[in-house]
Amino acid sequence: MTLIGNLGNGGGPLGAKLGGGVYARKATSAEAAAGVDDAAYMTAAGVRGQVSEHGYTPDMFAGADDSTRFANALAAEPIISVKPGASYDVDAGAIVVATSNGGITGPGRMASIITVHGTGPGIRVADGLARIQLSGFKLTRTGTAAAGDNGIDASAAVLGQSIIRDLVVSGHYDGVTLGVTDYSILDNVLSERNYRDGFRFANVGTNGQVQWNLRGCFAQFNDGAGYIVKSGVE
């Protein structure tokens, strides 16, 4: 691993873990079975080179499918990246962000696609975390979504200083469901064609703060409301 600089500030969602790092990619299990050496690839000119990624990707981790690779990647590293132009197929409930300073980043909101299959949330954020980042991909779903089959689900989480940005969230029950935060940012997120609401925000009886700063977000073609703000405090 060679570090070529620090693009993060050490305390933000990217932090020092990912800032400017270039990571050598190992051959996938399928490539290894075909006789491809780790991180060695033959070019058209017959020169062997090394493929590098600007972050840990699910492809670097063992697993028979994308669900397992995502789970193993997030268990090993707090923040991972999806590759430009890549498509991932995951089981609902398989992707859980459970570590502060963690999350999933990508190259742009239509540049990589994560497709969710089955029932349950596409990406769930655990409670009590700080400085989470989800950015730069499309999150969609096959089939007809029912209650609980949300896209990004942080409804039960109390988050601190997190950012969700540059995403397309489509085809879920609720697109983005968010709970309590002292201050977090939702930026440039399109939530569309969901079976209920585009964005839902709710506090809880023990904590009334739902201080999300919305910037350039858009909800369209949802069967319910574009935006719902609901108080859990009676």
Coordinates of C-alpha atoms in Angstrom, one line a residue, residues 9-224:
N9 CA -9.1 16.0 7.3
G10 CA -8.6 13.1 9.8
G11 CA -11.8 13.9 11.6
G12 CA -14.4 13.9 8.9
P13 CA -16.3 11.0 7.3
L14 CA -13.3 10.1 5.1
G15 CA -10.7 10.7 7.8
A16 CA -7.2 9.5 7.5
K17 CA -8.2 5.9 6.7
L18 CA -9.0 6.6 3.1
G19 CA -7.5 10.0 2.4
G20 CA -5.4 9.8 -0.7
G21 CA -4.6 6.1 -0.3
V22 CA -3.9 3.9 -3.3
Y23 CA -4.6 0.3 -2.6
A24 CA -3.3 -2.7 -4.7
R25 CA -6.1 -4.9 -5.8
K26 CA -5.9 -8.7 -5.3
A27 CA -7.3 -11.1 -7.8
T28 CA -10.9 -12.2 -7.1
S29 CA -11.6 -15.8 -6.3
A30 CA -12.8 -16.3 -9.9
E31 CA -9.6 -14.7 -11.3
A32 CA -7.4 -16.8 -9.0
A33 CA -9.2 -20.0 -10.1
A34 CA -8.4 -19.0 -13.7
G35 CA -4.7 -18.6 -12.9
V36 CA -4.5 -14.8 -12.6
D37 CA -1.9 -13.7 -10.1
D38 CA -2.9 -11.3 -7.3
A39 CA -2.8 -7.7 -8.6
A40 CA -1.0 -8.7 -11.8
Y41 CA -2.7 -8.1 -15.2
M42 CA -1.4 -8.5 -18.7
T43 CA -1.9 -5.5 -21.0
A44 CA -2.4 -5.6 -24.7
A45 CA 1.3 -4.9 -25.1
G46 CA 2.3 -7.8 -22.9
V47 CA 3.3 -5.7 -19.9
R48 CA 2.2 -6.8 -16.5
G49 CA 0.9 -4.0 -14.4
Q50 CA -0.8 -3.6 -11.0
V51 CA -4.4 -2.5 -10.6
S52 CA -4.9 0.0 -7.8
E53 CA -8.0 1.4 -6.2
H54 CA -8.5 4.6 -4.3
G55 CA -10.0 2.8 -1.3
Y56 CA -11.0 -0.7 -0.2
T57 CA -13.7 -2.2 -2.5
P58 CA -16.0 -5.2 -1.8
D59 CA -14.2 -7.0 -4.7
M60 CA -11.0 -7.2 -2.6
F61 CA -12.7 -9.4 0.0
A62 CA -13.6 -13.1 0.0
G63 CA -17.2 -14.2 -0.6
A64 CA -19.3 -16.3 -2.9
D65 CA -21.5 -13.3 -3.7
D66 CA -21.7 -9.6 -3.4
S67 CA -23.7 -9.8 -0.1
T68 CA -20.9 -11.7 1.6
R69 CA -18.2 -9.5 0.1
F70 CA -19.9 -6.3 1.3
A71 CA -20.4 -7.8 4.8
N72 CA -16.8 -8.9 5.0
A73 CA -15.5 -5.6 3.7
L74 CA -17.5 -3.5 6.2
A75 CA -16.4 -5.9 9.0
A76 CA -12.8 -5.4 8.2
E77 CA -12.8 -1.7 7.2
P78 CA -15.1 1.1 8.5
I79 CA -15.4 2.8 5.0
I80 CA -15.3 1.1 1.6
S81 CA -15.7 2.3 -2.0
V82 CA -17.7 0.9 -4.9
K83 CA -15.9 0.9 -8.3
P84 CA -16.8 3.1 -11.2
G85 CA -19.2 1.4 -13.6
A86 CA -19.7 -1.6 -11.3
S87 CA -23.0 -3.3 -10.5
Y88 CA -23.6 -5.2 -7.3
D89 CA -26.4 -7.5 -6.3
V90 CA -27.0 -7.8 -2.6
D91 CA -29.6 -9.4 -0.3
A92 CA -31.7 -7.1 1.7
G93 CA -30.2 -6.5 5.2
A94 CA -26.7 -7.5 4.1
I95 CA -25.2 -4.0 4.1
V96 CA -25.0 -2.6 7.6
V97 CA -22.9 0.4 8.5
A98 CA -21.9 -0.3 12.1
T99 CA -18.8 1.8 12.8
S100 CA -18.3 5.5 13.3
N101 CA -16.2 7.2 10.6
G102 CA -17.6 4.5 8.3
G103 CA -19.8 4.1 5.3
I104 CA -19.8 3.5 1.5
T105 CA -18.5 6.0 -1.1
G106 CA -18.6 5.9 -4.9
P107 CA -17.7 7.9 -8.0
G108 CA -21.1 9.5 -8.7
R109 CA -24.7 9.0 -8.1
M110 CA -25.3 7.1 -11.4
A111 CA -21.8 5.7 -11.9
S112 CA -22.2 2.6 -9.7
I113 CA -25.4 0.6 -8.9
I114 CA -26.3 -1.5 -5.9
T115 CA -29.4 -3.6 -6.5
V116 CA -31.2 -5.0 -3.5
H117 CA -33.1 -8.3 -3.6
G118 CA -35.5 -9.6 -1.0
T119 CA -37.2 -8.0 2.0
G120 CA -35.6 -5.6 4.5
P121 CA -33.5 -2.4 4.2
G122 CA -31.0 -1.9 1.4
I123 CA -28.5 -0.1 3.7
R124 CA -29.0 0.0 7.4
V125 CA -27.1 2.4 9.7
A126 CA -26.7 1.3 13.3
D127 CA -27.5 3.4 16.3
G128 CA -25.1 5.8 18.1
L129 CA -22.6 6.4 15.3
A130 CA -20.8 9.6 14.2
R131 CA -19.4 10.9 11.0
I132 CA -21.0 8.4 8.7
Q133 CA -20.8 8.9 4.9
L134 CA -22.9 7.4 2.2
S135 CA -22.2 8.9 -1.3
G136 CA -21.7 8.4 -5.0
F137 CA -23.9 5.5 -6.1
K138 CA -27.4 4.4 -7.1
L139 CA -29.4 2.1 -4.7
T140 CA -32.3 0.3 -6.3
R141 CA -34.4 -2.8 -5.7
T142 CA -36.1 -5.6 -7.6
G143 CA -39.7 -6.7 -7.0
T144 CA -42.4 -4.9 -5.1
A145 CA -41.3 -3.3 -1.9
A146 CA -43.5 -3.7 1.3
A147 CA -43.3 -2.0 4.7
G148 CA -39.7 -2.1 6.0
D149 CA -38.1 -2.6 2.6
N150 CA -36.6 0.9 2.8
G151 CA -33.6 2.1 0.8
I152 CA -31.4 3.8 3.3
D153 CA -32.7 3.1 6.8
A154 CA -31.3 5.2 9.7
S155 CA -34.7 5.6 11.3
A156 CA -33.7 3.9 14.5
A157 CA -30.3 5.6 14.7
V158 CA -29.0 8.6 16.6
L159 CA -26.3 10.0 14.4
G160 CA -23.7 12.7 14.8
Q161 CA -22.3 14.9 12.1
S162 CA -22.9 12.6 9.2
I163 CA -23.3 13.2 5.5
I164 CA -25.5 11.4 2.8
R165 CA -24.9 12.9 -0.6
D166 CA -24.8 12.3 -4.4
L167 CA -27.2 9.3 -4.4
V168 CA -30.2 8.0 -6.4
V169 CA -32.5 5.9 -4.3
S170 CA -35.2 4.2 -6.3
G171 CA -37.8 1.4 -6.0
H172 CA -38.0 0.9 -2.3
Y173 CA -40.9 1.3 0.2
D174 CA -39.5 4.5 1.7
G175 CA -36.5 5.8 -0.1
V176 CA -34.5 7.4 2.7
T177 CA -35.7 7.2 6.4
L178 CA -33.7 9.2 8.9
G179 CA -33.9 9.7 12.6
V180 CA -32.2 11.8 15.3
T181 CA -29.1 13.8 14.6
D182 CA -27.4 16.8 16.3
Y183 CA -26.4 18.1 12.9
S184 CA -26.0 16.1 9.6
I185 CA -26.2 16.8 5.9
L186 CA -28.4 15.4 3.1
D187 CA -27.0 16.7 -0.1
N188 CA -27.9 16.2 -3.8
V189 CA -30.0 13.0 -3.2
L190 CA -32.8 12.0 -5.7
S191 CA -35.4 9.7 -4.1
E192 CA -37.8 8.4 -6.8
R193 CA -40.3 5.8 -7.7
N194 CA -40.7 4.4 -4.2
Y195 CA -43.8 2.6 -3.0
R196 CA -44.5 5.1 -0.2
D197 CA -42.4 8.2 0.6
G198 CA -39.3 9.7 -0.8
F199 CA -37.8 11.0 2.4
R200 CA -39.0 10.4 6.0
F201 CA -37.7 12.1 9.1
A202 CA -38.8 11.3 12.7
N203 CA -37.5 11.9 16.2
V204 CA -38.1 9.7 19.3
G205 CA -39.6 10.4 22.7
T206 CA -36.2 10.6 24.4
N207 CA -34.6 12.9 21.8
G208 CA -36.3 15.5 19.7
Q209 CA -33.4 16.6 17.5
V210 CA -33.8 15.9 13.8
Q211 CA -31.4 18.6 12.6
W212 CA -30.8 17.5 9.0
N213 CA -29.6 20.1 6.6
L214 CA -31.1 19.4 3.2
R215 CA -29.3 20.7 0.1
G216 CA -30.4 20.1 -3.4
C217 CA -32.5 17.1 -2.7
F218 CA -35.4 16.0 -4.9
A219 CA -38.3 13.6 -4.6
Q220 CA -40.4 12.5 -7.6
F221 CA -42.8 9.8 -8.8
N222 CA -43.3 8.3 -5.3
D223 CA -46.6 6.8 -4.4
G224 CA -46.8 8.6 -1.1

